[in-house]
PDB file of C-alpha atoms in Angstrom:
ATOM      1  CA  THR A  22     263.615  21.001 166.835  1.00 81.00           C
ATOM      2  CA  THR A  23     261.795  22.117 163.693  1.00 83.00           C
ATOM      3  CA  VAL A  24     263.115  25.396 162.269  1.00 86.00           C
ATOM      4  CA  TYR A  25     261.791  27.658 159.545  1.00 82.00           C
ATOM      5  CA  LEU A  26     263.955  29.494 157.024  1.00 87.00           C
ATOM      6  CA  GLY A  27     263.139  32.499 154.902  1.00 79.00           C
ATOM      7  CA  ASN A  28     261.679  35.952 155.355  1.00 74.00           C
ATOM      8  CA  ASP A  29     259.510  36.169 158.500  1.00 69.00           C
ATOM      9  CA  GLY A  30     257.835  39.328 157.212  1.00 63.00           C
ATOM     10  CA  ASN A  31     256.272  41.864 159.549  1.00 60.00           C
ATOM     11  CA  LEU A  32     255.565  40.065 162.813  1.00 61.00           C
ATOM     12  CA  LEU A  33     252.929  42.668 163.717  1.00 64.00           C
ATOM     13  CA  GLU A  34     250.772  41.999 160.657  1.00 68.00           C
ATOM     14  CA  GLU A  35     249.016  38.750 159.874  1.00 71.00           C
ATOM     15  CA  THR A  36     249.509  38.103 156.151  1.00 64.00           C
ATOM     16  CA  ALA A  37     249.895  35.042 153.950  1.00 63.00           C
ATOM     17  CA  ASP A  38     253.467  36.086 153.072  1.00 62.00           C
ATOM     18  CA  ASN A  39     254.496  35.566 156.706  1.00 58.00           C
ATOM     19  CA  ALA A  40     253.672  31.853 156.369  1.00 61.00           C
ATOM     20  CA  HIS A  41     255.932  31.379 153.335  1.00 71.00           C
ATOM     21  CA  ALA A  42     258.854  29.534 154.930  1.00 81.00           C
ATOM     22  CA  LEU A  43     261.070  26.509 154.378  1.00 85.00           C
ATOM     23  CA  GLN A  44     260.463  23.948 157.121  1.00 87.00           C
ATOM     24  CA  ILE A  45     263.471  21.936 158.299  1.00 90.00           C
ATOM     25  CA  HIS A  46     262.749  19.155 160.767  1.00 91.00           C
ATOM     26  CA  LYS A  47     266.132  19.290 162.490  1.00 93.00           C
ATOM     27  CA  PRO A  48     268.659  22.110 162.849  1.00 95.00           C
ATOM     28  CA  ILE A  49     271.714  19.877 162.261  1.00 96.00           C
ATOM     29  CA  LEU A  50     272.148  19.428 158.502  1.00 96.00           C
ATOM     30  CA  THR A  51     274.181  16.949 156.509  1.00 95.00           C
ATOM     31  CA  SER A  52     276.218  18.244 153.583  1.00 95.00           C
ATOM     32  CA  VAL A  53     273.663  16.759 151.166  1.00 95.00           C
ATOM     33  CA  GLU A  54     270.807  18.585 152.914  1.00 95.00           C
ATOM     34  CA  LEU A  55     272.793  21.827 152.791  1.00 96.00           C
ATOM     35  CA  MET A  56     273.446  21.364 149.052  1.00 96.00           C
ATOM     36  CA  LYS A  57     269.708  20.872 148.512  1.00 95.00           C
ATOM     37  CA  ILE A  58     269.035  24.185 150.247  1.00 94.00           C
ATOM     38  CA  GLN A  59     271.824  25.927 148.287  1.00 94.00           C
ATOM     39  CA  SER A  60     270.471  24.721 144.957  1.00 93.00           C
ATOM     40  CA  MET A  61     266.805  25.309 145.780  1.00 90.00           C
ATOM     41  CA  LYS A  62     264.937  27.107 142.998  1.00 86.00           C
ATOM     42  CA  LYS A  63     261.641  27.964 144.692  1.00 86.00           C
ATOM     43  CA  PRO A  64     259.874  31.317 144.292  1.00 85.00           C
ATOM     44  CA  GLY A  65     260.319  33.458 147.390  1.00 84.00           C
ATOM     45  CA  PHE A  66     263.597  31.844 148.428  1.00 90.00           C
ATOM     46  CA  GLN A  67     267.053  33.007 147.445  1.00 94.00           C
ATOM     47  CA  VAL A  68     270.103  31.464 149.074  1.00 95.00           C
ATOM     48  CA  GLU A  69     273.499  33.166 149.191  1.00 96.00           C
ATOM     49  CA  THR A  70     276.737  31.713 150.599  1.00 97.00           C
ATOM     50  CA  VAL A  71     279.012  34.197 152.362  1.00 98.00           C
ATOM     51  CA  SER A  72     282.547  33.253 153.378  1.00 97.00           C
ATOM     52  CA  ILE A  73     283.697  33.978 156.925  1.00 98.00           C
ATOM     53  CA  LEU A  74     287.345  33.626 155.890  1.00 97.00           C
ATOM     54  CA  TYR A  75     289.833  36.482 155.994  1.00 97.00           C
ATOM     55  CA  TYR A  76     293.531  36.994 155.386  1.00 96.00           C
ATOM     56  CA  LYS A  77     295.477  35.926 158.473  1.00 93.00           C
ATOM     57  CA  ASN A  78     297.085  39.348 159.130  1.00 93.00           C
ATOM     58  CA  THR A  79     293.839  41.315 158.819  1.00 95.00           C
ATOM     59  CA  PRO A  80     292.378  42.721 162.054  1.00 96.00           C
ATOM     60  CA  LEU A  81     289.320  40.782 163.184  1.00 96.00           C
ATOM     61  CA  LYS A  82     287.230  43.970 163.349  1.00 97.00           C
ATOM     62  CA  ARG A  83     287.874  44.562 159.651  1.00 97.00           C
ATOM     63  CA  ALA A  84     286.964  40.946 158.859  1.00 97.00           C
ATOM     64  CA  LEU A  85     283.649  41.362 160.700  1.00 98.00           C
ATOM     65  CA  ASP A  86     282.948  44.631 158.894  1.00 97.00           C
ATOM     66  CA  ARG A  87     283.577  42.846 155.575  1.00 97.00           C
ATOM     67  CA  LEU A  88     281.158  40.096 156.639  1.00 98.00           C
ATOM     68  CA  PHE A  89     278.480  42.719 157.335  1.00 98.00           C
ATOM     69  CA  VAL A  90     279.046  44.331 153.921  1.00 98.00           C
ATOM     70  CA  MET A  91     278.819  40.967 152.136  1.00 98.00           C
ATOM     71  CA  VAL A  92     275.581  40.040 153.920  1.00 97.00           C
ATOM     72  CA  ALA A  93     274.084  43.484 153.222  1.00 97.00           C
ATOM     73  CA  ARG A  94     274.986  43.042 149.547  1.00 97.00           C
ATOM     74  CA  ALA A  95     273.353  39.590 149.487  1.00 96.00           C
ATOM     75  CA  TYR A  96     270.232  41.099 151.069  1.00 96.00           C
ATOM     76  CA  ARG A  97     270.099  43.878 148.454  1.00 96.00           C
ATOM     77  CA  HIS A  98     270.311  41.204 145.732  1.00 95.00           C
ATOM     78  CA  GLY A  99     267.256  39.455 147.190  1.00 92.00           C
ATOM     79  CA  ALA A 100     268.742  36.791 149.476  1.00 94.00           C
ATOM     80  CA  ASN A 101     266.590  35.716 152.401  1.00 93.00           C
ATOM     81  CA  ILE A 102     268.730  32.726 153.455  1.00 95.00           C
ATOM     82  CA  VAL A 103     272.440  33.319 154.113  1.00 97.00           C
ATOM     83  CA  ILE A 104     274.918  30.478 154.571  1.00 97.00           C
ATOM     84  CA  LEU A 105     278.032  31.471 156.517  1.00 98.00           C
ATOM     85  CA  SER A 106     280.827  29.155 155.386  1.00 97.00           C
ATOM     86  CA  ASP A 107     284.364  28.569 156.648  1.00 96.00           C
ATOM     87  CA  ARG A 108     285.339  26.223 153.814  1.00 95.00           C
ATOM     88  CA  GLY A 109     288.653  27.080 152.165  1.00 94.00           C
ATOM     89  CA  VAL A 110     290.930  27.622 155.169  1.00 95.00           C
ATOM     90  CA  ASP A 111     294.556  27.482 154.044  1.00 95.00           C
ATOM     91  CA  GLU A 112     297.962  28.877 155.022  1.00 95.00           C
ATOM     92  CA  ASN A 113     296.858  32.443 154.131  1.00 96.00           C
ATOM     93  CA  HIS A 114     293.217  32.410 155.209  1.00 96.00           C
ATOM     94  CA  VAL A 115     291.668  31.807 158.620  1.00 97.00           C
ATOM     95  CA  ALA A 116     288.026  31.742 159.658  1.00 97.00           C
ATOM     96  CA  ILE A 117     286.282  34.143 161.966  1.00 97.00           C
ATOM     97  CA  PRO A 118     285.376  32.000 165.003  1.00 97.00           C
ATOM     98  CA  SER A 119     281.912  30.691 164.223  1.00 97.00           C
ATOM     99  CA  LEU A 120     280.212  31.871 167.417  1.00 97.00           C
ATOM    100  CA  LEU A 121     281.663  35.355 166.946  1.00 98.00           C
ATOM    101  CA  ALA A 122     280.543  35.461 163.309  1.00 98.00           C
ATOM    102  CA  VAL A 123     277.016  34.266 164.119  1.00 98.00           C
ATOM    103  CA  SER A 124     276.498  36.515 167.147  1.00 97.00           C
ATOM    104  CA  ALA A 125     278.038  39.610 165.513  1.00 98.00           C
ATOM    105  CA  LEU A 126     275.929  39.119 162.391  1.00 98.00           C
ATOM    106  CA  GLU A 127     272.810  38.603 164.522  1.00 97.00           C
ATOM    107  CA  GLN A 128     273.432  41.917 166.285  1.00 97.00           C
ATOM    108  CA  TYR A 129     274.179  43.670 162.977  1.00 97.00           C
ATOM    109  CA  LEU A 130     270.910  42.393 161.480  1.00 96.00           C
ATOM    110  CA  VAL A 131     268.960  43.564 164.538  1.00 95.00           C
ATOM    111  CA  ARG A 132     270.643  46.998 164.395  1.00 96.00           C
ATOM    112  CA  THR A 133     269.873  47.399 160.687  1.00 95.00           C
ATOM    113  CA  LYS A 134     266.293  46.042 161.059  1.00 91.00           C
ATOM    114  CA  LYS A 135     266.921  43.086 158.725  1.00 91.00           C
ATOM    115  CA  ARG A 136     266.739  40.265 161.270  1.00 89.00           C
ATOM    116  CA  THR A 137     263.284  39.051 160.280  1.00 87.00           C
ATOM    117  CA  ALA A 138     264.177  39.284 156.579  1.00 89.00           C
ATOM    118  CA  LEU A 139     267.155  36.891 156.682  1.00 93.00           C
ATOM    119  CA  SER A 140     267.729  33.375 157.982  1.00 94.00           C
ATOM    120  CA  MET A 141     271.234  32.261 158.890  1.00 96.00           C
ATOM    121  CA  ILE A 142     272.757  28.807 158.329  1.00 97.00           C
ATOM    122  CA  LEU A 143     276.308  28.001 159.460  1.00 98.00           C
ATOM    123  CA  GLU A 144     278.549  25.646 157.458  1.00 98.00           C
ATOM    124  CA  SER A 145     281.549  25.112 159.697  1.00 97.00           C
ATOM    125  CA  ALA A 146     284.281  22.709 160.721  1.00 96.00           C
ATOM    126  CA  GLU A 147     284.338  24.201 164.214  1.00 96.00           C
ATOM    127  CA  PRO A 148     281.301  22.817 166.102  1.00 96.00           C
ATOM    128  CA  ARG A 149     281.762  19.346 167.550  1.00 92.00           C
ATOM    129  CA  ASP A 150     279.905  18.928 170.821  1.00 92.00           C
ATOM    130  CA  VAL A 151     276.470  19.752 172.172  1.00 95.00           C
ATOM    131  CA  HIS A 152     277.569  23.004 173.826  1.00 96.00           C
ATOM    132  CA  HIS A 153     278.940  24.359 170.539  1.00 96.00           C
ATOM    133  CA  PHE A 154     275.639  23.690 168.810  1.00 96.00           C
ATOM    134  CA  ALA A 155     273.546  25.050 171.671  1.00 96.00           C
ATOM    135  CA  THR A 156     275.425  28.346 171.750  1.00 97.00           C
ATOM    136  CA  LEU A 157     275.396  28.747 167.964  1.00 97.00           C
ATOM    137  CA  LEU A 158     271.653  28.111 167.796  1.00 96.00           C
ATOM    138  CA  GLY A 159     271.075  30.362 170.805  1.00 95.00           C
ATOM    139  CA  TYR A 160     273.036  33.228 169.283  1.00 96.00           C
ATOM    140  CA  GLY A 161     271.227  33.280 165.950  1.00 94.00           C
ATOM    141  CA  ALA A 162     271.974  30.370 163.616  1.00 96.00           C
ATOM    142  CA  GLN A 163     268.804  28.607 162.466  1.00 96.00           C
ATOM    143  CA  ALA A 164     270.675  25.526 161.211  1.00 97.00           C
ATOM    144  CA  ILE A 165     274.234  24.167 161.254  1.00 98.00           C
ATOM    145  CA  ASN A 166     276.197  21.896 158.928  1.00 97.00           C
ATOM    146  CA  PRO A 167     279.144  20.512 160.971  1.00 97.00           C
ATOM    147  CA  TYR A 168     280.889  19.079 157.931  1.00 96.00           C
ATOM    148  CA  LEU A 169     284.191  18.200 159.645  1.00 96.00           C
ATOM    149  CA  ALA A 170     282.554  16.260 162.497  1.00 95.00           C
ATOM    150  CA  GLN A 171     280.440  14.354 159.982  1.00 96.00           C
ATOM    151  CA  GLU A 172     283.474  13.637 157.787  1.00 96.00           C
ATOM    152  CA  CYS A 173     285.331  12.352 160.881  1.00 95.00           C
ATOM    153  CA  VAL A 174     282.502   9.894 161.572  1.00 95.00           C
ATOM    154  CA  GLU A 175     282.736   8.688 157.960  1.00 95.00           C
ATOM    155  CA  GLU A 176     286.536   8.411 158.285  1.00 95.00           C
ATOM    156  CA  LEU A 177     286.187   6.234 161.400  1.00 95.00           C
ATOM    157  CA  ILE A 178     284.063   3.842 159.347  1.00 95.00           C
ATOM    158  CA  SER A 179     286.448   3.807 156.383  1.00 94.00           C
ATOM    159  CA  VAL A 180     289.454   2.887 158.563  1.00 94.00           C
ATOM    160  CA  GLY A 181     287.476   0.190 160.376  1.00 91.00           C
ATOM    161  CA  LEU A 182     287.212   1.778 163.824  1.00 93.00           C
ATOM    162  CA  LEU A 183     283.436   1.933 163.592  1.00 89.00           C
ATOM    163  CA  ASP A 184     281.276  -0.837 162.178  1.00 92.00           C
ATOM    164  CA  LYS A 185     278.216   0.936 160.823  1.00 93.00           C
ATOM    165  CA  ASP A 186     276.666   2.278 157.648  1.00 94.00           C
ATOM    166  CA  PRO A 187     278.128   5.787 157.018  1.00 93.00           C
ATOM    167  CA  VAL A 188     274.728   7.414 156.445  1.00 93.00           C
ATOM    168  CA  ALA A 189     273.300   5.815 159.602  1.00 94.00           C
ATOM    169  CA  ALA A 190     276.359   6.798 161.646  1.00 95.00           C
ATOM    170  CA  VAL A 191     276.159  10.452 160.561  1.00 95.00           C
ATOM    171  CA  ASP A 192     272.424  10.428 161.246  1.00 95.00           C
ATOM    172  CA  ASP A 193     273.063   9.001 164.728  1.00 94.00           C
ATOM    173  CA  TYR A 194     275.645  11.742 165.401  1.00 94.00           C
ATOM    174  CA  ASN A 195     273.224  14.438 164.248  1.00 94.00           C
ATOM    175  CA  ARG A 196     270.412  13.038 166.403  1.00 93.00           C
ATOM    176  CA  ALA A 197     272.741  12.820 169.405  1.00 93.00           C
ATOM    177  CA  ILE A 198     273.672  16.467 168.994  1.00 93.00           C
TER     178      ILE A 198
END
């Protein structure tokens, strides 16, 4: 379950730069772990958060095209880790379905020959069960922060429906996934 984030370099050449990667021991991240990655100030790593939200009356094709433009811009500015985030949904904004966003971006990166240069993390309220996570990881996400599912576990503890330490309960959920 260990994943590596960062620029994979040229897979056909054996160089030291190809081994420069961030090792994560599990692909399901807590919000704290995601914040650590977002605020990381290590040479060779630049993290950029890209929203997968769009105005509710916008065609989905246009929303995907905007996502591609935003990721290409992040790449041009040096990003090698991109976090796709659906935080901020409101009455005027909806999120591109996470599996569609991940798989479409994966195909775009392959088409534009940037796939080995960028790692993709998903920060989403959508995934809840094992199948969601399996498909997201299979279609291109290297790691996932299911913030809503984790917040629901914490809520169950706060209202007394679950008798456990919140950190341990979230860790148990992540391990179960």
